[in-house]
Amino acid sequence: MGIITIVVLALTALGLGFGALWGCGRGLRRATLRLGLVVFSIVLAILLRGVLTDILLDIKIDGEPINEMLAEAFSEGDLPESLQNLIMALIKSVIGMVGFIVLFIVLRLITWMIVYPICKIWVKKGPKIQEEEVPYEQAVENGYEGTEEEYALTLAKKKPRYKKRRGYGALVGLAQGIIIAFVTFSPLTGMLVQVDKISRIELQGEAVFELPEEVGITQYVESAPGKVYNTIGGWFFDSITTVKDEEGNKVSIGDAVDIVDAVAGVAASIEDLTEHFETLSSETATDQERIDALDSLGAGLVEAGNALDNLDADSRQMLEGLIDSVKDLISESGDMDPEMETVINNLSLDSLDLSAAGSALQGISTLLNVTEYEGEETVTQEDVNNIVNGIAKNPLILDMVETIGEEDVVFIPTDEDEFDDYRDWFVEAVENAELADEGHRETLRTFFGL
């Protein structure tokens, strides 16, 4: 068990235990008062975190506000404005989350030390218990030895008793402990989950960075308390780490990490693409090695495509913004043919379906294994559909061919004898393919020698 897991478990247990204990001591009414002040502190911390973030970023260093210093630092490079806005938004997101936790701790202390003592003057411990006073004569019979005046004074000084309902107070205090643990550890857990995700991302076969094993971040994320806080508190982490950039787009830490993870998967597939193409073009590669290379490439594209498909709407919007930034950089370079620049400018997530492309390559692998290498696999209509739809669902490929202006670009020559048995399947698949632009159907027919 890692250090973080031990600390979180210990603090959670202490929070729940002391919450129940103090609730029992305060009784139902005052425990409820304290719970209300804690909830008030949470709401106020959420509302003020943006204000605190702006105050911190407006702090001047050598006469210049921090936010202006950061903006100038980013603008000195070649980063497009939209990417600069994204980075600034992520910085605000991190500061906002830390600011929320600090504000909550401070407000909780203030309400405990100042507001609660004042409010409890009007909130009694509970209904007063009416005790029957014993007459002086009976008290003497029971063994009291003082005078009647002394007995009257004793009764006057006697403190009233209240029905505090300690059991209910303990339950309210326990609820308070649960809420405090939730709003404290859910954001911290969410951040550690994102750090763990980033540490697992590989670029060019190497991890982005390695987490010190002794700290135990990965162990905590995979532990029971880490999973519980992440499952029930993931929405809360997203809510307090979501901000809007200068263009009004929602930006959150979780979305940004998901995008990096998905793009890294695409980059890894592109690296595999080069390696597998070398295998496919190698004169020393066996037929089986070529088939396996094509199939592995398809599987990699499917995995990368699934990562992109699993992005939520906000993440996709952020990624579209990044793609636009890359297109701006390419346009500004001026090193590309006008035709290809047109194709790149039309690039978007809607024109890119890596999963379909990967399934197409896997279908081609099966087809070639049967037709070229006389393998034992069986080609099905589904394999042919995957091949055709892999092109149809990627209009970028069709646009590229049309923009280049090459005629008779044949991808799979179904008019040749070895593909004759499957020609009708290709005809059916092309006719049934769903195309955003009906004009692409003729290009698709050419692709397959139809």
Tab-separated table of C-alpha atoms in Angstrom:
chain	number	residue	atom	x	y	z
A	1	MET	CA	0.000	0.000	0.000
A	2	GLY	CA	1.496	3.336	-1.103
A	3	ILE	CA	2.030	6.421	1.031
A	4	ILE	CA	-0.830	8.336	-0.608
A	5	THR	CA	-3.287	5.486	-0.038
A	6	ILE	CA	-2.336	5.246	3.645
A	7	VAL	CA	-2.635	9.014	4.148
A	8	VAL	CA	-6.016	9.250	2.387
A	9	LEU	CA	-7.417	6.275	4.302
A	10	ALA	CA	-6.175	7.643	7.622
A	11	LEU	CA	-7.500	11.169	7.029
A	12	THR	CA	-10.836	9.834	5.775
A	13	ALA	CA	-11.231	7.606	8.846
A	14	LEU	CA	-10.269	10.460	11.190
A	15	GLY	CA	-12.663	12.843	9.441
A	16	LEU	CA	-15.598	10.452	9.707
A	17	GLY	CA	-14.750	9.476	13.284
A	18	PHE	CA	-14.337	13.026	14.601
A	19	GLY	CA	-17.382	14.158	12.644
A	20	ALA	CA	-19.552	11.554	14.359
A	21	LEU	CA	-17.964	12.292	17.758
A	22	TRP	CA	-18.482	16.046	17.540
A	23	GLY	CA	-21.979	15.535	16.189
A	24	CYS	CA	-22.785	13.381	19.194
A	25	GLY	CA	-21.462	16.075	21.550
A	26	ARG	CA	-23.312	18.910	19.813
A	27	GLY	CA	-26.619	17.140	19.524
A	28	LEU	CA	-28.990	17.144	16.577
A	29	ARG	CA	-29.748	20.870	16.366
A	30	ARG	CA	-26.207	22.227	16.623
A	31	ALA	CA	-24.747	19.415	14.502
A	32	THR	CA	-27.244	20.407	11.806
A	33	LEU	CA	-26.172	24.046	12.196
A	34	ARG	CA	-22.528	23.088	11.717
A	35	LEU	CA	-23.399	20.937	8.677
A	36	GLY	CA	-25.246	23.888	7.132
A	37	LEU	CA	-22.192	26.130	7.635
A	38	VAL	CA	-19.952	23.522	5.983
A	39	VAL	CA	-22.251	23.326	2.963
A	40	PHE	CA	-22.310	27.135	2.847
A	41	SER	CA	-18.486	27.120	2.842
A	42	ILE	CA	-18.452	24.688	-0.089
A	43	VAL	CA	-20.860	26.772	-2.174
A	44	LEU	CA	-18.997	29.991	-1.382
A	45	ALA	CA	-15.641	28.391	-2.248
A	46	ILE	CA	-17.018	27.258	-5.620
A	47	LEU	CA	-18.346	30.750	-6.367
A	48	LEU	CA	-15.142	32.527	-5.286
A	49	ARG	CA	-12.557	30.231	-6.908
A	50	GLY	CA	-12.725	32.178	-10.183
A	51	VAL	CA	-12.251	35.460	-8.346
A	52	LEU	CA	-9.253	34.066	-6.475
A	53	THR	CA	-7.746	32.797	-9.743
A	54	ASP	CA	-8.024	36.244	-11.329
A	55	ILE	CA	-6.486	37.867	-8.242
A	56	LEU	CA	-3.529	35.468	-8.295
A	57	LEU	CA	-2.926	35.933	-12.026
A	58	ASP	CA	-3.083	39.715	-11.579
A	59	ILE	CA	-0.256	39.673	-9.032
A	60	LYS	CA	2.582	41.799	-10.388
A	61	ILE	CA	6.153	40.591	-10.652
A	62	ASP	CA	8.597	43.360	-11.531
A	63	GLY	CA	5.622	45.561	-12.333
A	64	GLU	CA	3.991	43.112	-14.768
A	65	PRO	CA	0.945	40.889	-13.999
A	66	ILE	CA	1.573	37.140	-14.112
A	67	ASN	CA	-1.108	36.503	-16.763
A	68	GLU	CA	0.475	39.067	-19.102
A	69	MET	CA	3.902	37.550	-18.524
A	70	LEU	CA	2.590	34.102	-19.449
A	71	ALA	CA	0.782	35.441	-22.524
A	72	GLU	CA	3.954	37.156	-23.730
A	73	ALA	CA	6.010	34.011	-23.129
A	74	PHE	CA	3.639	31.898	-25.226
A	75	SER	CA	3.337	34.493	-27.984
A	76	GLU	CA	7.115	34.612	-28.484
A	77	GLY	CA	7.071	31.156	-30.059
A	78	ASP	CA	5.180	29.859	-33.070
A	79	LEU	CA	2.110	28.794	-31.091
A	80	PRO	CA	-1.176	29.864	-32.731
A	81	GLU	CA	-3.449	32.100	-30.687
A	82	SER	CA	-6.037	29.368	-30.164
A	83	LEU	CA	-3.385	27.071	-28.669
A	84	GLN	CA	-2.167	29.890	-26.415
A	85	ASN	CA	-5.742	30.378	-25.195
A	86	LEU	CA	-6.006	26.658	-24.461
A	87	ILE	CA	-2.803	26.619	-22.393
A	88	MET	CA	-3.872	29.703	-20.436
A	89	ALA	CA	-7.266	28.115	-19.775
A	90	LEU	CA	-5.596	24.952	-18.438
A	91	ILE	CA	-3.398	27.047	-16.141
A	92	LYS	CA	-6.525	28.775	-14.821
A	93	SER	CA	-8.158	25.371	-14.378
A	94	VAL	CA	-5.335	24.080	-12.173
A	95	ILE	CA	-5.199	27.304	-10.141
A	96	GLY	CA	-8.979	27.224	-9.768
A	97	MET	CA	-8.951	23.703	-8.349
A	98	VAL	CA	-6.194	24.489	-5.852
A	99	GLY	CA	-7.942	27.775	-5.022
A	100	PHE	CA	-11.195	25.948	-4.283
A	101	ILE	CA	-9.528	23.605	-1.791
A	102	VAL	CA	-7.695	26.480	-0.062
A	103	LEU	CA	-10.858	28.607	0.073
A	104	PHE	CA	-12.895	25.736	1.485
A	105	ILE	CA	-10.353	25.068	4.238
A	106	VAL	CA	-10.166	28.768	5.174
A	107	LEU	CA	-13.950	29.296	5.091
A	108	ARG	CA	-14.512	26.143	7.093
A	109	LEU	CA	-12.147	27.418	9.808
A	110	ILE	CA	-13.755	30.867	9.835
A	111	THR	CA	-17.277	29.471	10.157
A	112	TRP	CA	-16.111	27.098	12.908
A	113	MET	CA	-14.221	29.683	14.963
A	114	ILE	CA	-16.410	32.765	14.455
A	115	VAL	CA	-19.774	32.121	12.797
A	116	TYR	CA	-20.716	28.905	14.621
A	117	PRO	CA	-20.178	30.276	18.187
A	118	ILE	CA	-22.395	33.264	17.338
A	119	CYS	CA	-25.146	31.251	15.642
A	120	LYS	CA	-25.365	28.647	18.381
A	121	ILE	CA	-26.534	31.369	20.779
A	122	TRP	CA	-29.882	31.240	18.978
A	123	VAL	CA	-29.782	27.528	18.274
A	124	LYS	CA	-30.321	25.747	21.567
A	125	LYS	CA	-28.949	22.300	22.243
A	126	GLY	CA	-32.466	20.868	22.149
A	127	PRO	CA	-35.820	21.014	23.952
A	128	LYS	CA	-35.400	21.657	27.682
A	129	ILE	CA	-36.124	18.739	29.984
A	130	GLN	CA	-38.564	19.808	32.689
A	131	GLU	CA	-37.338	18.306	35.956
A	132	GLU	CA	-39.623	18.137	38.979
A	133	GLU	CA	-38.118	20.074	41.904
A	134	VAL	CA	-38.001	18.170	45.197
A	135	PRO	CA	-39.421	20.183	48.170
A	136	TYR	CA	-36.962	21.127	50.922
A	137	GLU	CA	-38.600	18.838	53.473
A	138	GLN	CA	-38.284	15.848	51.174
A	139	ALA	CA	-34.702	16.774	50.357
A	140	VAL	CA	-33.936	16.759	54.121
A	141	GLU	CA	-35.560	13.349	54.420
A	142	ASN	CA	-33.345	12.200	51.530
A	143	GLY	CA	-30.242	13.309	53.462
A	144	TYR	CA	-29.761	17.003	52.581
A	145	GLU	CA	-28.120	18.837	55.504
A	146	GLY	CA	-28.151	22.525	54.405
A	147	THR	CA	-30.555	25.272	55.299
A	148	GLU	CA	-33.667	26.084	53.330
A	149	GLU	CA	-32.038	29.249	51.944
A	150	GLU	CA	-28.987	27.257	50.801
A	151	TYR	CA	-31.237	24.682	49.151
A	152	ALA	CA	-33.155	27.397	47.253
A	153	LEU	CA	-29.858	28.875	46.070
A	154	THR	CA	-28.714	25.438	44.883
A	155	LEU	CA	-31.875	24.997	42.844
A	156	ALA	CA	-31.442	28.448	41.270
A	157	LYS	CA	-27.873	27.657	40.193
A	158	LYS	CA	-28.730	24.252	38.821
A	159	LYS	CA	-28.114	24.130	35.018
A	160	PRO	CA	-31.042	23.072	32.875
A	161	ARG	CA	-30.846	19.799	30.984
A	162	TYR	CA	-31.634	19.485	27.291
A	163	LYS	CA	-32.764	16.600	25.137
A	164	LYS	CA	-29.868	16.790	22.639
A	165	ARG	CA	-30.673	13.644	20.638
A	166	ARG	CA	-27.031	12.639	20.526
A	167	GLY	CA	-27.607	9.624	18.286
A	168	TYR	CA	-29.110	11.752	15.524
A	169	GLY	CA	-26.390	14.324	16.097
A	170	ALA	CA	-23.760	11.628	15.535
A	171	LEU	CA	-25.404	10.698	12.220
A	172	VAL	CA	-25.442	14.349	11.100
A	173	GLY	CA	-21.798	14.701	12.157
A	174	LEU	CA	-20.949	11.560	10.198
A	175	ALA	CA	-22.675	13.056	7.146
A	176	GLN	CA	-20.615	16.212	7.644
A	177	GLY	CA	-17.416	14.134	7.724
A	178	ILE	CA	-18.416	12.339	4.519
A	179	ILE	CA	-19.113	15.640	2.732
A	180	ILE	CA	-15.795	17.161	3.865
A	181	ALA	CA	-13.884	14.057	2.756
A	182	PHE	CA	-15.716	14.109	-0.585
A	183	VAL	CA	-15.007	17.741	-1.496
A	184	THR	CA	-11.391	17.461	-0.301
A	185	PHE	CA	-10.252	14.144	-1.702
A	186	SER	CA	-12.363	13.913	-4.875
A	187	PRO	CA	-10.513	16.801	-6.580
A	188	LEU	CA	-7.137	15.524	-5.368
A	189	THR	CA	-7.967	12.030	-6.577
A	190	GLY	CA	-9.138	13.390	-9.924
A	191	MET	CA	-5.833	15.218	-10.378
A	192	LEU	CA	-3.818	12.123	-9.432
A	193	VAL	CA	-5.843	10.069	-11.927
A	194	GLN	CA	-4.902	12.546	-14.671
A	195	VAL	CA	-1.228	12.469	-13.633
A	196	ASP	CA	-1.307	8.669	-13.741
A	197	LYS	CA	-2.890	8.769	-17.216
A	198	ILE	CA	-0.187	11.092	-18.519
A	199	SER	CA	2.551	8.880	-17.062
A	200	ARG	CA	1.187	5.939	-19.073
A	201	ILE	CA	1.272	7.830	-22.377
A	202	GLU	CA	4.153	6.823	-24.603
A	203	LEU	CA	5.768	8.938	-27.313
A	204	GLN	CA	8.214	7.193	-29.650
A	205	GLY	CA	8.117	4.130	-27.434
A	206	GLU	CA	9.025	5.955	-24.210
A	207	ALA	CA	6.841	7.160	-21.341
A	208	VAL	CA	6.289	10.907	-21.111
A	209	PHE	CA	7.640	10.748	-17.551
A	210	GLU	CA	8.012	8.156	-14.836
A	211	LEU	CA	6.253	8.401	-11.506
A	212	PRO	CA	8.358	7.659	-8.406
A	213	GLU	CA	7.165	4.242	-7.294
A	214	GLU	CA	7.643	5.013	-3.607
A	215	VAL	CA	5.048	7.819	-3.761
A	216	GLY	CA	2.425	5.317	-4.867
A	217	ILE	CA	0.250	7.428	-7.193
A	218	THR	CA	-0.555	4.460	-9.444
A	219	GLN	CA	-1.188	2.263	-6.417
A	220	TYR	CA	-3.599	4.821	-5.008
A	221	VAL	CA	-5.478	5.273	-8.294
A	222	GLU	CA	-5.941	1.497	-8.507
A	223	SER	CA	-6.790	1.089	-4.805
A	224	ALA	CA	-10.297	0.834	-3.348
A	225	PRO	CA	-10.374	4.390	-1.877
A	226	GLY	CA	-8.961	5.838	-5.104
A	227	LYS	CA	-11.597	4.082	-7.201
A	228	VAL	CA	-14.385	5.130	-4.825
A	229	TYR	CA	-13.406	8.814	-4.811
A	230	ASN	CA	-12.889	8.802	-8.583
A	231	THR	CA	-16.197	7.044	-9.274
A	232	ILE	CA	-18.446	9.110	-7.020
A	233	GLY	CA	-16.458	12.348	-7.285
A	234	GLY	CA	-15.353	12.419	-10.904
A	235	TRP	CA	-18.168	14.792	-11.838
A	236	PHE	CA	-17.170	17.152	-9.013
A	237	PHE	CA	-13.545	17.219	-10.180
A	238	ASP	CA	-14.702	18.017	-13.713
A	239	SER	CA	-17.024	20.776	-12.492
A	240	ILE	CA	-14.373	22.685	-10.512
A	241	THR	CA	-11.675	22.249	-13.182
A	242	THR	CA	-13.781	23.427	-16.115
A	243	VAL	CA	-13.228	26.984	-17.313
A	244	LYS	CA	-13.851	28.917	-20.514
A	245	ASP	CA	-11.058	30.130	-22.751
A	246	GLU	CA	-10.916	33.498	-24.511
A	247	GLU	CA	-13.087	32.113	-27.315
A	248	GLY	CA	-15.802	30.919	-24.947
A	249	ASN	CA	-14.999	27.196	-25.315
A	250	LYS	CA	-15.137	24.950	-22.248
A	251	VAL	CA	-11.746	23.620	-21.173
A	252	SER	CA	-11.045	21.090	-18.423
A	253	ILE	CA	-7.995	19.167	-17.254
A	254	GLY	CA	-9.657	15.794	-17.818
A	255	ASP	CA	-10.618	16.661	-21.393
A	256	ALA	CA	-7.100	17.909	-22.153
A	257	VAL	CA	-5.506	14.701	-20.833
A	258	ASP	CA	-7.969	12.556	-22.796
A	259	ILE	CA	-7.020	14.471	-25.947
A	260	VAL	CA	-3.295	13.991	-25.310
A	261	ASP	CA	-3.908	10.281	-24.712
A	262	ALA	CA	-5.926	9.927	-27.919
A	263	VAL	CA	-3.463	11.930	-30.036
A	264	ALA	CA	-0.558	9.895	-28.621
A	265	GLY	CA	-2.389	6.752	-29.746
A	266	VAL	CA	-2.764	8.201	-33.236
A	267	ALA	CA	0.927	9.147	-33.250
A	268	ALA	CA	1.871	5.612	-32.202
A	269	SER	CA	-0.256	4.220	-35.043
A	270	ILE	CA	1.548	6.511	-37.491
A	271	GLU	CA	4.888	5.221	-36.190
A	272	ASP	CA	3.613	1.664	-36.663
A	273	LEU	CA	2.490	2.675	-40.136
A	274	THR	CA	6.091	3.384	-41.172
A	275	GLU	CA	7.339	0.161	-39.621
A	276	HIS	CA	4.621	-1.962	-41.176
A	277	PHE	CA	5.059	-0.338	-44.588
A	278	GLU	CA	8.732	-1.298	-44.439
A	279	THR	CA	7.663	-4.871	-43.788
A	280	LEU	CA	5.142	-4.776	-46.630
A	281	SER	CA	7.727	-3.451	-49.096
A	282	SER	CA	10.611	-5.603	-47.894
A	283	GLU	CA	11.826	-8.172	-50.405
A	284	THR	CA	12.939	-10.483	-47.614
A	285	ALA	CA	9.603	-10.437	-45.745
A	286	THR	CA	7.529	-13.583	-45.972
A	287	ASP	CA	3.911	-13.602	-47.078
A	288	GLN	CA	2.800	-14.258	-43.520
A	289	GLU	CA	4.883	-11.355	-42.189
A	290	ARG	CA	3.237	-9.013	-44.681
A	291	ILE	CA	-0.230	-10.233	-43.722
A	292	ASP	CA	0.559	-9.878	-40.017
A	293	ALA	CA	1.955	-6.354	-40.558
A	294	LEU	CA	-1.198	-5.245	-42.344
A	295	ASP	CA	-3.438	-6.800	-39.704
A	296	SER	CA	-1.428	-5.249	-36.836
A	297	LEU	CA	-1.561	-1.854	-38.507
A	298	GLY	CA	-5.335	-2.153	-38.815
A	299	ALA	CA	-5.672	-3.163	-35.159
A	300	GLY	CA	-3.593	-0.139	-34.108
A	301	LEU	CA	-5.758	2.230	-36.121
A	302	VAL	CA	-8.923	0.711	-34.640
A	303	GLU	CA	-7.570	1.239	-31.122
A	304	ALA	CA	-6.568	4.832	-31.883
A	305	GLY	CA	-9.923	5.477	-33.552
A	306	ASN	CA	-11.819	4.126	-30.549
A	307	ALA	CA	-9.875	6.531	-28.309
A	308	LEU	CA	-10.985	9.437	-30.511
A	309	ASP	CA	-14.560	8.171	-30.679
A	310	ASN	CA	-14.740	7.958	-26.874
A	311	LEU	CA	-13.980	11.669	-26.453
A	312	ASP	CA	-16.946	13.657	-25.167
A	313	ALA	CA	-18.358	16.702	-26.947
A	314	ASP	CA	-16.160	19.210	-25.095
A	315	SER	CA	-13.010	17.171	-25.758
A	316	ARG	CA	-13.840	16.877	-29.451
A	317	GLN	CA	-14.391	20.624	-29.631
A	318	MET	CA	-10.999	21.200	-28.000
A	319	LEU	CA	-9.318	18.752	-30.386
A	320	GLU	CA	-10.957	20.439	-33.369
A	321	GLY	CA	-9.442	23.689	-32.124
A	322	LEU	CA	-6.008	22.069	-31.957
A	323	ILE	CA	-6.420	20.685	-35.478
A	324	ASP	CA	-7.326	24.180	-36.688
A	325	SER	CA	-4.162	25.485	-35.012
A	326	VAL	CA	-2.036	22.908	-36.816
A	327	LYS	CA	-3.711	23.815	-40.112
A	328	ASP	CA	-2.870	27.476	-39.457
A	329	LEU	CA	0.778	26.570	-38.926
A	330	ILE	CA	0.844	24.600	-42.190
A	331	SER	CA	-0.811	27.436	-44.109
A	332	GLU	CA	1.619	29.982	-42.686
A	333	SER	CA	4.627	27.864	-43.691
A	334	GLY	CA	3.736	28.159	-47.390
A	335	ASP	CA	5.696	24.984	-48.235
A	336	MET	CA	2.762	22.932	-49.509
A	337	ASP	CA	1.149	22.568	-52.912
A	338	PRO	CA	-2.167	24.447	-53.189
A	339	GLU	CA	-4.022	21.193	-53.891
A	340	MET	CA	-2.696	19.464	-50.782
A	341	GLU	CA	-3.239	22.624	-48.743
A	342	THR	CA	-6.909	22.482	-49.747
A	343	VAL	CA	-7.101	18.876	-48.564
A	344	ILE	CA	-5.431	19.729	-45.237
A	345	ASN	CA	-7.768	22.693	-44.718
A	346	ASN	CA	-10.734	20.302	-45.072
A	347	LEU	CA	-9.327	18.036	-42.372
A	348	SER	CA	-11.627	17.587	-39.358
A	349	LEU	CA	-12.681	14.853	-36.968
A	350	ASP	CA	-15.833	14.367	-39.042
A	351	SER	CA	-13.713	13.575	-42.108
A	352	LEU	CA	-11.472	11.144	-40.208
A	353	ASP	CA	-12.580	7.709	-39.009
A	354	LEU	CA	-9.522	5.746	-37.920
A	355	SER	CA	-11.574	2.827	-36.612
A	356	ALA	CA	-13.172	2.322	-40.022
A	357	ALA	CA	-9.780	2.657	-41.727
A	358	GLY	CA	-8.303	0.079	-39.355
A	359	SER	CA	-11.151	-2.352	-40.017
A	360	ALA	CA	-10.576	-1.812	-43.742
A	361	LEU	CA	-6.914	-2.772	-43.430
A	362	GLN	CA	-7.844	-5.880	-41.463
A	363	GLY	CA	-10.335	-6.779	-44.189
A	364	ILE	CA	-7.657	-6.240	-46.851
A	365	SER	CA	-5.310	-8.449	-44.841
A	366	THR	CA	-7.862	-11.265	-44.989
A	367	LEU	CA	-8.532	-10.671	-48.690
A	368	LEU	CA	-4.863	-10.713	-49.644
A	369	ASN	CA	-4.186	-13.721	-47.496
A	370	VAL	CA	-6.722	-15.651	-49.569
A	371	THR	CA	-6.160	-14.201	-53.045
A	372	GLU	CA	-2.416	-13.581	-53.087
A	373	TYR	CA	-0.986	-16.015	-50.574
A	374	GLU	CA	-3.598	-18.786	-50.726
A	375	GLY	CA	-4.203	-18.694	-47.014
A	376	GLU	CA	-6.799	-20.786	-45.240
A	377	GLU	CA	-8.946	-17.840	-44.125
A	378	THR	CA	-12.375	-17.203	-45.639
A	379	VAL	CA	-13.385	-13.847	-47.108
A	380	THR	CA	-16.924	-12.745	-46.157
A	381	GLN	CA	-19.257	-9.996	-47.255
A	382	GLU	CA	-18.508	-8.311	-43.895
A	383	ASP	CA	-14.789	-8.166	-44.783
A	384	VAL	CA	-15.635	-6.509	-48.104
A	385	ASN	CA	-18.029	-4.082	-46.385
A	386	ASN	CA	-15.273	-3.130	-43.941
A	387	ILE	CA	-12.871	-2.438	-46.798
A	388	VAL	CA	-15.334	-0.244	-48.699
A	389	ASN	CA	-16.696	1.563	-45.641
A	390	GLY	CA	-13.172	2.194	-44.407
A	391	ILE	CA	-12.693	4.441	-47.451
A	392	ALA	CA	-16.266	5.770	-47.549
A	393	LYS	CA	-16.139	6.934	-43.922
A	394	ASN	CA	-12.908	8.835	-44.586
A	395	PRO	CA	-13.887	11.468	-47.153
A	396	LEU	CA	-10.458	13.024	-46.652
A	397	ILE	CA	-8.995	10.143	-48.702
A	398	LEU	CA	-11.547	10.609	-51.476
A	399	ASP	CA	-11.027	14.389	-51.455
A	400	MET	CA	-7.284	13.855	-51.708
A	401	VAL	CA	-7.599	11.678	-54.794
A	402	GLU	CA	-10.017	14.092	-56.461
A	403	THR	CA	-7.856	17.103	-55.571
A	404	ILE	CA	-4.712	15.512	-56.925
A	405	GLY	CA	-6.605	14.890	-60.142
A	406	GLU	CA	-5.185	11.433	-60.850
A	407	GLU	CA	-7.442	9.296	-63.019
A	408	ASP	CA	-8.141	5.627	-62.564
A	409	VAL	CA	-6.649	5.378	-59.076
A	410	VAL	CA	-7.373	1.722	-58.376
A	411	PHE	CA	-7.016	0.571	-54.793
A	412	ILE	CA	-8.097	-3.045	-55.275
A	413	PRO	CA	-8.405	-4.190	-58.937
A	414	THR	CA	-11.544	-6.300	-58.674
A	415	ASP	CA	-11.566	-6.637	-62.490
A	416	GLU	CA	-8.581	-8.985	-62.255
A	417	ASP	CA	-9.100	-12.724	-62.139
A	418	GLU	CA	-7.982	-13.336	-58.547
A	419	PHE	CA	-10.666	-10.940	-57.251
A	420	ASP	CA	-13.426	-12.075	-59.622
A	421	ASP	CA	-15.171	-14.168	-56.949
A	422	TYR	CA	-15.654	-11.065	-54.791
A	423	ARG	CA	-16.499	-8.465	-57.427
A	424	ASP	CA	-20.276	-8.649	-56.829
A	425	TRP	CA	-19.714	-8.140	-53.115
A	426	PHE	CA	-17.715	-4.990	-53.821
A	427	VAL	CA	-20.453	-3.722	-56.135
A	428	GLU	CA	-23.053	-4.252	-53.408
A	429	ALA	CA	-20.852	-2.666	-50.735
A	430	VAL	CA	-20.180	0.442	-52.860
A	431	GLU	CA	-23.872	0.857	-53.691
A	432	ASN	CA	-24.844	0.592	-50.009
A	433	ALA	CA	-22.019	2.772	-48.673
A	434	GLU	CA	-23.169	5.861	-46.746
A	435	LEU	CA	-21.441	8.912	-48.236
A	436	ALA	CA	-21.596	12.522	-47.072
A	437	ASP	CA	-21.070	13.584	-50.699
A	438	GLU	CA	-22.909	11.487	-53.284
A	439	GLY	CA	-20.354	12.631	-55.866
A	440	HIS	CA	-17.766	10.466	-54.110
A	441	ARG	CA	-19.541	7.237	-55.135
A	442	GLU	CA	-18.016	7.316	-58.607
A	443	THR	CA	-14.575	7.848	-57.087
A	444	LEU	CA	-15.269	4.884	-54.810
A	445	ARG	CA	-16.153	2.721	-57.827
A	446	THR	CA	-12.860	3.686	-59.452
A	447	PHE	CA	-11.027	2.793	-56.262
A	448	PHE	CA	-12.148	-0.805	-56.614
A	449	GLY	CA	-11.929	-1.187	-60.383
A	450	LEU	CA	-15.701	-1.191	-60.859
